[in-house]
mmCIF file with all atom_site columns, C-alpha atoms in Angstrom:
data_model
loop_
_atom_site.group_PDB
_atom_site.id
_atom_site.type_symbol
_atom_site.label_atom_id
_atom_site.label_alt_id
_atom_site.label_comp_id
_atom_site.label_asym_id
_atom_site.label_entity_id
_atom_site.label_seq_id
_atom_site.pdbx_PDB_ins_code
_atom_site.Cartn_x
_atom_site.Cartn_y
_atom_site.Cartn_z
_atom_site.occupancy
_atom_site.B_iso_or_equiv
_atom_site.pdbx_formal_charge
_atom_site.auth_seq_id
_atom_site.auth_comp_id
_atom_site.auth_asym_id
_atom_site.auth_atom_id
_atom_site.pdbx_PDB_model_num
ATOM 1   C CA . LEU G 1 1   ? 58.232 17.893  103.171 1.00 93.00 ? 1   LEU G CA 1
ATOM 2   C CA . THR G 1 2   ? 61.257 19.683  101.740 1.00 95.00 ? 2   THR G CA 1
ATOM 3   C CA . LEU G 1 3   ? 61.935 20.210  98.040  1.00 97.00 ? 3   LEU G CA 1
ATOM 4   C CA . GLN G 1 4   ? 65.345 21.143  96.674  1.00 97.00 ? 4   GLN G CA 1
ATOM 5   C CA . VAL G 1 5   ? 65.388 22.776  93.261  1.00 97.00 ? 5   VAL G CA 1
ATOM 6   C CA . THR G 1 6   ? 68.374 23.426  90.989  1.00 97.00 ? 6   THR G CA 1
ATOM 7   C CA . ARG G 1 7   ? 68.817 25.587  87.947  1.00 97.00 ? 7   ARG G CA 1
ATOM 8   C CA . THR G 1 8   ? 68.881 23.081  85.097  1.00 97.00 ? 8   THR G CA 1
ATOM 9   C CA . ARG G 1 9   ? 69.371 23.333  81.322  1.00 96.00 ? 9   ARG G CA 1
ATOM 10  C CA . PHE G 1 10  ? 66.817 21.540  79.077  1.00 96.00 ? 10  PHE G CA 1
ATOM 11  C CA . GLY G 1 11  ? 66.713 21.072  75.359  1.00 96.00 ? 11  GLY G CA 1
ATOM 12  C CA . ARG G 1 12  ? 64.464 19.905  72.511  1.00 96.00 ? 12  ARG G CA 1
ATOM 13  C CA . SER G 1 13  ? 65.312 18.301  69.202  1.00 97.00 ? 13  SER G CA 1
ATOM 14  C CA . TYR G 1 14  ? 64.361 18.753  65.477  1.00 96.00 ? 14  TYR G CA 1
ATOM 15  C CA . VAL G 1 15  ? 63.359 22.376  66.152  1.00 96.00 ? 15  VAL G CA 1
ATOM 16  C CA . PRO G 1 16  ? 62.680 24.581  63.097  1.00 94.00 ? 16  PRO G CA 1
ATOM 17  C CA . LYS G 1 17  ? 65.337 27.321  63.052  1.00 90.00 ? 17  LYS G CA 1
ATOM 18  C CA . GLU G 1 18  ? 63.428 30.505  62.478  1.00 85.00 ? 18  GLU G CA 1
ATOM 19  C CA . CYS G 1 19  ? 64.715 33.908  63.552  1.00 82.00 ? 19  CYS G CA 1
ATOM 20  C CA . TRP G 1 20  ? 62.456 36.851  64.443  1.00 80.00 ? 20  TRP G CA 1
ATOM 21  C CA . ASN G 1 21  ? 63.277 40.510  64.105  1.00 74.00 ? 21  ASN G CA 1
ATOM 22  C CA . ALA G 1 22  ? 66.603 39.755  62.444  1.00 69.00 ? 22  ALA G CA 1
ATOM 23  C CA . ASP G 1 23  ? 68.544 42.526  60.757  1.00 73.00 ? 23  ASP G CA 1
ATOM 24  C CA . PRO G 1 24  ? 69.746 41.244  57.412  1.00 72.00 ? 24  PRO G CA 1
ATOM 25  C CA . ASN G 1 25  ? 72.839 43.418  57.731  1.00 76.00 ? 25  ASN G CA 1
ATOM 26  C CA . THR G 1 26  ? 73.699 42.114  61.192  1.00 74.00 ? 26  THR G CA 1
ATOM 27  C CA . PRO G 1 27  ? 74.774 38.439  61.525  1.00 68.00 ? 27  PRO G CA 1
ATOM 28  C CA . ALA G 1 28  ? 73.192 36.473  64.414  1.00 68.00 ? 28  ALA G CA 1
ATOM 29  C CA . SER G 1 29  ? 70.738 39.244  65.196  1.00 71.00 ? 29  SER G CA 1
ATOM 30  C CA . GLY G 1 30  ? 67.105 38.784  66.413  1.00 76.00 ? 30  GLY G CA 1
ATOM 31  C CA . PHE G 1 31  ? 65.897 35.839  68.529  1.00 83.00 ? 31  PHE G CA 1
ATOM 32  C CA . MET G 1 32  ? 64.620 32.330  67.833  1.00 86.00 ? 32  MET G CA 1
ATOM 33  C CA . LYS G 1 33  ? 60.910 31.834  67.388  1.00 88.00 ? 33  LYS G CA 1
ATOM 34  C CA . PHE G 1 34  ? 61.223 28.342  68.847  1.00 91.00 ? 34  PHE G CA 1
ATOM 35  C CA . PRO G 1 35  ? 64.164 27.986  71.261  1.00 92.00 ? 35  PRO G CA 1
ATOM 36  C CA . ASN G 1 36  ? 65.914 24.618  71.332  1.00 94.00 ? 36  ASN G CA 1
ATOM 37  C CA . GLU G 1 37  ? 67.397 25.168  74.849  1.00 95.00 ? 37  GLU G CA 1
ATOM 38  C CA . TRP G 1 38  ? 66.323 26.939  78.024  1.00 94.00 ? 38  TRP G CA 1
ATOM 39  C CA . PHE G 1 39  ? 66.971 26.994  81.761  1.00 96.00 ? 39  PHE G CA 1
ATOM 40  C CA . ALA G 1 40  ? 64.384 26.197  84.458  1.00 96.00 ? 40  ALA G CA 1
ATOM 41  C CA . PHE G 1 41  ? 64.314 25.276  88.103  1.00 97.00 ? 41  PHE G CA 1
ATOM 42  C CA . ALA G 1 42  ? 63.909 21.525  88.486  1.00 97.00 ? 42  ALA G CA 1
ATOM 43  C CA . VAL G 1 43  ? 63.386 19.384  91.610  1.00 97.00 ? 43  VAL G CA 1
ATOM 44  C CA . THR G 1 44  ? 66.576 17.508  92.414  1.00 98.00 ? 44  THR G CA 1
ATOM 45  C CA . ARG G 1 45  ? 65.712 16.222  95.942  1.00 97.00 ? 45  ARG G CA 1
ATOM 46  C CA . ARG G 1 46  ? 62.532 15.537  97.878  1.00 97.00 ? 46  ARG G CA 1
ATOM 47  C CA . THR G 1 47  ? 62.769 14.814  101.573 1.00 97.00 ? 47  THR G CA 1
ATOM 48  C CA . ILE G 1 48  ? 60.077 13.709  104.026 1.00 96.00 ? 48  ILE G CA 1
ATOM 49  C CA . SER G 1 49  ? 60.758 14.094  107.795 1.00 94.00 ? 49  SER G CA 1
ATOM 50  C CA . GLY G 1 50  ? 58.820 14.856  110.917 1.00 92.00 ? 50  GLY G CA 1
ATOM 51  C CA . PRO G 1 51  ? 57.877 13.502  114.373 1.00 93.00 ? 51  PRO G CA 1
ATOM 52  C CA . GLY G 1 52  ? 58.007 9.684   114.415 1.00 91.00 ? 52  GLY G CA 1
ATOM 53  C CA . ILE G 1 53  ? 59.200 9.555   110.802 1.00 90.00 ? 53  ILE G CA 1
ATOM 54  C CA . ALA G 1 54  ? 62.699 8.620   109.839 1.00 91.00 ? 54  ALA G CA 1
ATOM 55  C CA . PRO G 1 55  ? 63.968 11.154  107.212 1.00 93.00 ? 55  PRO G CA 1
ATOM 56  C CA . ALA G 1 56  ? 63.708 9.738   103.700 1.00 96.00 ? 56  ALA G CA 1
ATOM 57  C CA . SER G 1 57  ? 64.947 11.332  100.481 1.00 97.00 ? 57  SER G CA 1
ATOM 58  C CA . TRP G 1 58  ? 64.279 10.793  96.785  1.00 98.00 ? 58  TRP G CA 1
ATOM 59  C CA . THR G 1 59  ? 66.785 12.234  94.289  1.00 98.00 ? 59  THR G CA 1
ATOM 60  C CA . TYR G 1 60  ? 66.044 13.387  90.770  1.00 98.00 ? 60  TYR G CA 1
ATOM 61  C CA . THR G 1 61  ? 68.601 13.296  87.962  1.00 98.00 ? 61  THR G CA 1
ATOM 62  C CA . TYR G 1 62  ? 68.019 14.649  84.462  1.00 97.00 ? 62  TYR G CA 1
ATOM 63  C CA . ALA G 1 63  ? 69.547 13.783  81.134  1.00 97.00 ? 63  ALA G CA 1
ATOM 64  C CA . PRO G 1 64  ? 71.835 16.294  79.441  1.00 94.00 ? 64  PRO G CA 1
ATOM 65  C CA . PRO G 1 65  ? 69.874 18.391  76.909  1.00 91.00 ? 65  PRO G CA 1
ATOM 66  C CA . THR G 1 66  ? 69.797 16.691  73.487  1.00 92.00 ? 66  THR G CA 1
ATOM 67  C CA . SER G 1 67  ? 69.062 19.894  71.572  1.00 95.00 ? 67  SER G CA 1
ATOM 68  C CA . SER G 1 68  ? 69.190 20.148  67.805  1.00 96.00 ? 68  SER G CA 1
ATOM 69  C CA . TRP G 1 69  ? 67.875 22.136  64.882  1.00 96.00 ? 69  TRP G CA 1
ATOM 70  C CA . LEU G 1 70  ? 65.773 20.505  62.182  1.00 95.00 ? 70  LEU G CA 1
ATOM 71  C CA . GLN G 1 71  ? 68.142 21.677  59.422  1.00 95.00 ? 71  GLN G CA 1
ATOM 72  C CA . ASP G 1 72  ? 70.942 19.630  61.064  1.00 95.00 ? 72  ASP G CA 1
ATOM 73  C CA . CYS G 1 73  ? 68.818 16.436  61.272  1.00 96.00 ? 73  CYS G CA 1
ATOM 74  C CA . PRO G 1 74  ? 68.113 15.244  57.725  1.00 94.00 ? 74  PRO G CA 1
ATOM 75  C CA . THR G 1 75  ? 66.562 11.886  58.724  1.00 93.00 ? 75  THR G CA 1
ATOM 76  C CA . PRO G 1 76  ? 64.247 10.804  61.653  1.00 89.00 ? 76  PRO G CA 1
ATOM 77  C CA . THR G 1 77  ? 67.188 9.151   63.351  1.00 91.00 ? 77  THR G CA 1
ATOM 78  C CA . SER G 1 78  ? 69.977 11.679  62.610  1.00 95.00 ? 78  SER G CA 1
ATOM 79  C CA . CYS G 1 79  ? 69.641 13.349  66.035  1.00 96.00 ? 79  CYS G CA 1
ATOM 80  C CA . ALA G 1 80  ? 68.785 12.159  69.487  1.00 95.00 ? 80  ALA G CA 1
ATOM 81  C CA . SER G 1 81  ? 65.119 12.828  70.241  1.00 95.00 ? 81  SER G CA 1
ATOM 82  C CA . THR G 1 82  ? 64.663 11.580  73.797  1.00 96.00 ? 82  THR G CA 1
ATOM 83  C CA . VAL G 1 83  ? 65.608 12.600  77.301  1.00 97.00 ? 83  VAL G CA 1
ATOM 84  C CA . TRP G 1 84  ? 65.225 10.833  80.651  1.00 98.00 ? 84  TRP G CA 1
ATOM 85  C CA . THR G 1 85  ? 64.586 11.563  84.264  1.00 98.00 ? 85  THR G CA 1
ATOM 86  C CA . ASP G 1 86  ? 65.817 9.258   87.095  1.00 98.00 ? 86  ASP G CA 1
ATOM 87  C CA . VAL G 1 87  ? 64.136 9.134   90.468  1.00 98.00 ? 87  VAL G CA 1
ATOM 88  C CA . THR G 1 88  ? 66.077 7.215   93.105  1.00 98.00 ? 88  THR G CA 1
ATOM 89  C CA . SER G 1 89  ? 64.171 6.102   96.174  1.00 98.00 ? 89  SER G CA 1
ATOM 90  C CA . PRO G 1 90  ? 65.501 5.882   99.746  1.00 97.00 ? 90  PRO G CA 1
ATOM 91  C CA . ASP G 1 91  ? 66.041 2.120   99.443  1.00 96.00 ? 91  ASP G CA 1
ATOM 92  C CA . GLY G 1 92  ? 68.267 2.658   96.351  1.00 97.00 ? 92  GLY G CA 1
ATOM 93  C CA . SER G 1 93  ? 65.775 1.476   93.765  1.00 98.00 ? 93  SER G CA 1
ATOM 94  C CA . ARG G 1 94  ? 65.331 3.663   90.762  1.00 98.00 ? 94  ARG G CA 1
ATOM 95  C CA . ARG G 1 95  ? 62.770 4.498   88.076  1.00 98.00 ? 95  ARG G CA 1
ATOM 96  C CA . ARG G 1 96  ? 63.952 5.936   84.756  1.00 98.00 ? 96  ARG G CA 1
ATOM 97  C CA . SER G 1 97  ? 61.300 7.729   82.685  1.00 98.00 ? 97  SER G CA 1
ATOM 98  C CA . LEU G 1 98  ? 62.133 8.315   79.021  1.00 98.00 ? 98  LEU G CA 1
ATOM 99  C CA . PHE G 1 99  ? 60.376 11.198  77.271  1.00 98.00 ? 99  PHE G CA 1
ATOM 100 C CA . SER G 1 100 ? 60.258 12.505  73.721  1.00 97.00 ? 100 SER G CA 1
ATOM 101 C CA . ASN G 1 101 ? 61.755 15.943  73.273  1.00 96.00 ? 101 ASN G CA 1
ATOM 102 C CA . LYS G 1 102 ? 61.139 15.991  69.520  1.00 96.00 ? 102 LYS G CA 1
ATOM 103 C CA . PHE G 1 103 ? 59.366 19.066  68.099  1.00 94.00 ? 103 PHE G CA 1
ATOM 104 C CA . ASP G 1 104 ? 56.217 17.253  66.976  1.00 92.00 ? 104 ASP G CA 1
ATOM 105 C CA . GLU G 1 105 ? 52.978 15.997  68.529  1.00 91.00 ? 105 GLU G CA 1
ATOM 106 C CA . THR G 1 106 ? 54.876 13.638  70.828  1.00 93.00 ? 106 THR G CA 1
ATOM 107 C CA . GLU G 1 107 ? 56.993 16.292  72.529  1.00 95.00 ? 107 GLU G CA 1
ATOM 108 C CA . ASN G 1 108 ? 57.059 15.783  76.313  1.00 95.00 ? 108 ASN G CA 1
ATOM 109 C CA . LYS G 1 109 ? 55.126 12.504  76.121  1.00 97.00 ? 109 LYS G CA 1
ATOM 110 C CA . LEU G 1 110 ? 56.272 9.503   78.155  1.00 98.00 ? 110 LEU G CA 1
ATOM 111 C CA . LEU G 1 111 ? 57.840 6.836   75.941  1.00 98.00 ? 111 LEU G CA 1
ATOM 112 C CA . ARG G 1 112 ? 59.199 4.283   78.385  1.00 98.00 ? 112 ARG G CA 1
ATOM 113 C CA . GLU G 1 113 ? 59.477 3.551   82.115  1.00 98.00 ? 113 GLU G CA 1
ATOM 114 C CA . GLU G 1 114 ? 62.150 1.329   83.636  1.00 98.00 ? 114 GLU G CA 1
ATOM 115 C CA . ASP G 1 115 ? 62.241 0.123   87.223  1.00 98.00 ? 115 ASP G CA 1
ATOM 116 C CA . TYR G 1 116 ? 65.611 -0.948  88.647  1.00 98.00 ? 116 TYR G CA 1
ATOM 117 C CA . SER G 1 117 ? 66.513 -2.631  91.867  1.00 97.00 ? 117 SER G CA 1
ATOM 118 C CA . ALA G 1 118 ? 69.090 -1.167  94.268  1.00 97.00 ? 118 ALA G CA 1
ATOM 119 C CA . THR G 1 119 ? 71.714 -3.348  92.547  1.00 97.00 ? 119 THR G CA 1
ATOM 120 C CA . ASN G 1 120 ? 70.780 -1.775  89.153  1.00 96.00 ? 120 ASN G CA 1
ATOM 121 C CA . GLN G 1 121 ? 68.949 -4.844  87.858  1.00 97.00 ? 121 GLN G CA 1
ATOM 122 C CA . LEU G 1 122 ? 66.128 -4.065  85.384  1.00 97.00 ? 122 LEU G CA 1
ATOM 123 C CA . LEU G 1 123 ? 62.960 -5.481  86.950  1.00 97.00 ? 123 LEU G CA 1
ATOM 124 C CA . ARG G 1 124 ? 60.186 -4.026  84.815  1.00 98.00 ? 124 ARG G CA 1
ATOM 125 C CA . ALA G 1 125 ? 59.765 -1.916  81.703  1.00 98.00 ? 125 ALA G CA 1
ATOM 126 C CA . LYS G 1 126 ? 56.741 -0.270  80.148  1.00 98.00 ? 126 LYS G CA 1
ATOM 127 C CA . ASP G 1 127 ? 56.718 1.097   76.616  1.00 98.00 ? 127 ASP G CA 1
ATOM 128 C CA . TYR G 1 128 ? 54.158 3.604   75.284  1.00 98.00 ? 128 TYR G CA 1
ATOM 129 C CA . ALA G 1 129 ? 53.038 4.158   71.662  1.00 97.00 ? 129 ALA G CA 1
ATOM 130 C CA . TYR G 1 130 ? 50.752 6.966   70.537  1.00 96.00 ? 130 TYR G CA 1
ATOM 131 C CA . ALA G 1 131 ? 48.193 7.534   67.801  1.00 95.00 ? 131 ALA G CA 1
ATOM 132 C CA . THR G 1 132 ? 50.102 10.039  65.693  1.00 91.00 ? 132 THR G CA 1
ATOM 133 C CA . VAL G 1 133 ? 49.937 11.134  62.092  1.00 86.00 ? 133 VAL G CA 1
ATOM 134 C CA . ALA G 1 134 ? 53.164 11.389  60.143  1.00 70.00 ? 134 ALA G CA 1
ATOM 135 C CA . ASN G 1 135 ? 53.906 14.810  58.749  1.00 63.00 ? 135 ASN G CA 1
ATOM 136 C CA . GLY G 1 136 ? 52.168 14.939  55.359  1.00 61.00 ? 136 GLY G CA 1
ATOM 137 C CA . GLY G 1 137 ? 50.917 11.370  55.727  1.00 71.00 ? 137 GLY G CA 1
ATOM 138 C CA . SER G 1 138 ? 47.376 10.090  55.533  1.00 84.00 ? 138 SER G CA 1
ATOM 139 C CA . ASN G 1 139 ? 45.292 10.221  58.679  1.00 91.00 ? 139 ASN G CA 1
ATOM 140 C CA . PRO G 1 140 ? 44.028 6.756   59.809  1.00 92.00 ? 140 PRO G CA 1
ATOM 141 C CA . TYR G 1 141 ? 42.098 8.155   62.815  1.00 94.00 ? 141 TYR G CA 1
ATOM 142 C CA . PRO G 1 142 ? 38.523 9.569   62.931  1.00 94.00 ? 142 PRO G CA 1
ATOM 143 C CA . TRP G 1 143 ? 39.479 12.932  64.338  1.00 93.00 ? 143 TRP G CA 1
ATOM 144 C CA . PRO G 1 144 ? 41.039 15.758  62.195  1.00 91.00 ? 144 PRO G CA 1
ATOM 145 C CA . VAL G 1 145 ? 44.784 16.105  62.225  1.00 89.00 ? 145 VAL G CA 1
ATOM 146 C CA . GLN G 1 146 ? 44.378 19.644  63.663  1.00 88.00 ? 146 GLN G CA 1
ATOM 147 C CA . VAL G 1 147 ? 41.668 20.015  66.281  1.00 88.00 ? 147 VAL G CA 1
ATOM 148 C CA . GLY G 1 148 ? 42.362 23.663  67.279  1.00 82.00 ? 148 GLY G CA 1
ATOM 149 C CA . ASN G 1 149 ? 44.217 26.839  66.608  1.00 82.00 ? 149 ASN G CA 1
ATOM 150 C CA . ASP G 1 150 ? 46.993 27.826  68.989  1.00 80.00 ? 150 ASP G CA 1
ATOM 151 C CA . GLN G 1 151 ? 47.018 31.603  69.524  1.00 82.00 ? 151 GLN G CA 1
ATOM 152 C CA . GLN G 1 152 ? 50.469 31.501  71.088  1.00 82.00 ? 152 GLN G CA 1
ATOM 153 C CA . ASN G 1 153 ? 52.660 31.212  67.991  1.00 81.00 ? 153 ASN G CA 1
ATOM 154 C CA . ARG G 1 154 ? 55.946 30.760  69.852  1.00 83.00 ? 154 ARG G CA 1
ATOM 155 C CA . GLN G 1 155 ? 55.173 27.315  71.191  1.00 87.00 ? 155 GLN G CA 1
ATOM 156 C CA . ASN G 1 156 ? 54.904 23.935  69.526  1.00 89.00 ? 156 ASN G CA 1
ATOM 157 C CA . PRO G 1 157 ? 51.608 24.103  67.643  1.00 86.00 ? 157 PRO G CA 1
ATOM 158 C CA . GLN G 1 158 ? 51.505 20.304  67.248  1.00 88.00 ? 158 GLN G CA 1
ATOM 159 C CA . THR G 1 159 ? 51.228 19.625  70.956  1.00 89.00 ? 159 THR G CA 1
ATOM 160 C CA . ALA G 1 160 ? 48.680 22.394  71.421  1.00 87.00 ? 160 ALA G CA 1
ATOM 161 C CA . ALA G 1 161 ? 46.407 21.681  68.418  1.00 88.00 ? 161 ALA G CA 1
ATOM 162 C CA . GLN G 1 162 ? 46.812 17.981  67.729  1.00 89.00 ? 162 GLN G CA 1
ATOM 163 C CA . TRP G 1 163 ? 45.622 14.857  69.595  1.00 92.00 ? 163 TRP G CA 1
ATOM 164 C CA . ALA G 1 164 ? 47.960 11.956  70.132  1.00 93.00 ? 164 ALA G CA 1
ATOM 165 C CA . PRO G 1 165 ? 46.325 9.571   72.632  1.00 96.00 ? 165 PRO G CA 1
ATOM 166 C CA . VAL G 1 166 ? 47.985 6.402   73.863  1.00 97.00 ? 166 VAL G CA 1
ATOM 167 C CA . ARG G 1 167 ? 47.485 3.611   71.334  1.00 97.00 ? 167 ARG G CA 1
ATOM 168 C CA . GLN G 1 168 ? 49.506 0.817   72.955  1.00 98.00 ? 168 GLN G CA 1
ATOM 169 C CA . THR G 1 169 ? 51.418 -0.041  76.070  1.00 98.00 ? 169 THR G CA 1
ATOM 170 C CA . VAL G 1 170 ? 53.659 -3.080  76.503  1.00 98.00 ? 170 VAL G CA 1
ATOM 171 C CA . ILE G 1 171 ? 54.868 -4.173  79.955  1.00 98.00 ? 171 ILE G CA 1
ATOM 172 C CA . THR G 1 172 ? 57.877 -6.520  80.107  1.00 97.00 ? 172 THR G CA 1
ATOM 173 C CA . GLN G 1 173 ? 58.444 -8.188  83.457  1.00 95.00 ? 173 GLN G CA 1
ATOM 174 C CA . GLN G 1 174 ? 59.989 -11.469 84.576  1.00 92.00 ? 174 GLN G CA 1
ATOM 175 C CA . GLY G 1 175 ? 60.299 -12.783 81.047  1.00 91.00 ? 175 GLY G CA 1
ATOM 176 C CA . ARG G 1 176 ? 56.664 -12.029 80.101  1.00 94.00 ? 176 ARG G CA 1
ATOM 177 C CA . THR G 1 177 ? 55.024 -9.304  78.119  1.00 96.00 ? 177 THR G CA 1
ATOM 178 C CA . PHE G 1 178 ? 51.623 -7.732  78.877  1.00 97.00 ? 178 PHE G CA 1
ATOM 179 C CA . THR G 1 179 ? 50.045 -5.688  76.071  1.00 98.00 ? 179 THR G CA 1
ATOM 180 C CA . TRP G 1 180 ? 47.225 -3.153  76.088  1.00 98.00 ? 180 TRP G CA 1
ATOM 181 C CA . GLN G 1 181 ? 46.266 -1.791  72.727  1.00 97.00 ? 181 GLN G CA 1
ATOM 182 C CA . VAL G 1 182 ? 43.596 -0.100  70.685  1.00 97.00 ? 182 VAL G CA 1
ATOM 183 C CA . PRO G 1 183 ? 43.251 -2.276  67.591  1.00 96.00 ? 183 PRO G CA 1
ATOM 184 C CA . PHE G 1 184 ? 42.545 -1.479  63.928  1.00 95.00 ? 184 PHE G CA 1
ATOM 185 C CA . SER G 1 185 ? 39.512 -3.750  63.751  1.00 95.00 ? 185 SER G CA 1
ATOM 186 C CA . CYS G 1 186 ? 36.536 -1.428  63.825  1.00 95.00 ? 186 CYS G CA 1
ATOM 187 C CA . GLY G 1 187 ? 34.334 0.170   61.125  1.00 91.00 ? 187 GLY G CA 1
ATOM 188 C CA . SER G 1 188 ? 32.428 -1.442  58.326  1.00 89.00 ? 188 SER G CA 1
ATOM 189 C CA . GLY G 1 189 ? 35.501 -3.090  56.886  1.00 90.00 ? 189 GLY G CA 1
ATOM 190 C CA . GLY G 1 190 ? 36.961 -4.128  60.246  1.00 93.00 ? 190 GLY G CA 1
ATOM 191 C CA . THR G 1 191 ? 40.243 -2.281  59.588  1.00 93.00 ? 191 THR G CA 1
ATOM 192 C CA . SER G 1 192 ? 39.613 1.155   61.096  1.00 94.00 ? 192 SER G CA 1
ATOM 193 C CA . ALA G 1 193 ? 41.206 2.400   64.305  1.00 95.00 ? 193 ALA G CA 1
ATOM 194 C CA . CYS G 1 194 ? 38.951 1.763   67.327  1.00 97.00 ? 194 CYS G CA 1
ATOM 195 C CA . PHE G 1 195 ? 38.719 5.385   68.489  1.00 97.00 ? 195 PHE G CA 1
ATOM 196 C CA . ASP G 1 196 ? 35.799 7.725   68.508  1.00 96.00 ? 196 ASP G CA 1
ATOM 197 C CA . LEU G 1 197 ? 35.794 11.271  67.117  1.00 95.00 ? 197 LEU G CA 1
ATOM 198 C CA . TYR G 1 198 ? 37.171 12.608  70.407  1.00 95.00 ? 198 TYR G CA 1
ATOM 199 C CA . ALA G 1 199 ? 40.217 10.231  70.576  1.00 95.00 ? 199 ALA G CA 1
ATOM 200 C CA . HIS G 1 200 ? 38.572 7.915   73.145  1.00 97.00 ? 200 HIS G CA 1
ATOM 201 C CA . PRO G 1 201 ? 39.111 4.146   72.614  1.00 97.00 ? 201 PRO G CA 1
ATOM 202 C CA . THR G 1 202 ? 35.964 2.229   71.646  1.00 97.00 ? 202 THR G CA 1
ATOM 203 C CA . LYS G 1 203 ? 37.660 -1.123  71.854  1.00 97.00 ? 203 LYS G CA 1
ATOM 204 C CA . ILE G 1 204 ? 40.657 -2.389  73.823  1.00 98.00 ? 204 ILE G CA 1
ATOM 205 C CA . ILE G 1 205 ? 42.531 -5.674  73.641  1.00 98.00 ? 205 ILE G CA 1
ATOM 206 C CA . LYS G 1 206 ? 44.606 -6.901  76.519  1.00 97.00 ? 206 LYS G CA 1
ATOM 207 C CA . SER G 1 207 ? 46.934 -9.845  75.979  1.00 97.00 ? 207 SER G CA 1
ATOM 208 C CA . SER G 1 208 ? 49.998 -11.539 77.550  1.00 94.00 ? 208 SER G CA 1
ATOM 209 C CA . ALA G 1 209 ? 52.396 -14.402 76.943  1.00 80.00 ? 209 ALA G CA 1
ATOM 210 C CA . PRO G 1 210 ? 51.112 -17.827 78.044  1.00 77.00 ? 210 PRO G CA 1
#
């Protein structure tokens, strides 16, 4: 097994612009508490070879960084808030994974998977939705909005101290949809989210088109 890594630039969106150790008399001094871009080594090729095995390679391609500052994004749709990773198999088929890169409790979470044939035909898609609480909104779930205290104050506190479990997945394939979801049909009134205090589903509904 051989892995090839490449220095790659990544970005996140809707990041609060807060400067540390800035000198009020020196413009652009100090450093960002929460960076909106950074460089890291990312896998760009994975190759398997050996005795009796024909060499096979998978290539990895990453979306350009969709970085932004919160002050420049006045509405939830003002700035791009997703990135993707493509993995191309030896036979030419490809899976695209779409992730959130928004500075909230969904950052880095998988939002959608798309499987393509070697001729670039979309064969299957899977969408993910999460149990999240809007900033400042009411909490419809049985666990507290904040479940811990992050001692590292230079990382996203929402991903470290908030739960956001999968609430629904929808698979679309060959003209049909297949849904897995945690309903809002529990509790004494039959309208509460069917999760327990630890964000585990207590009831699941699976359905599909006829």
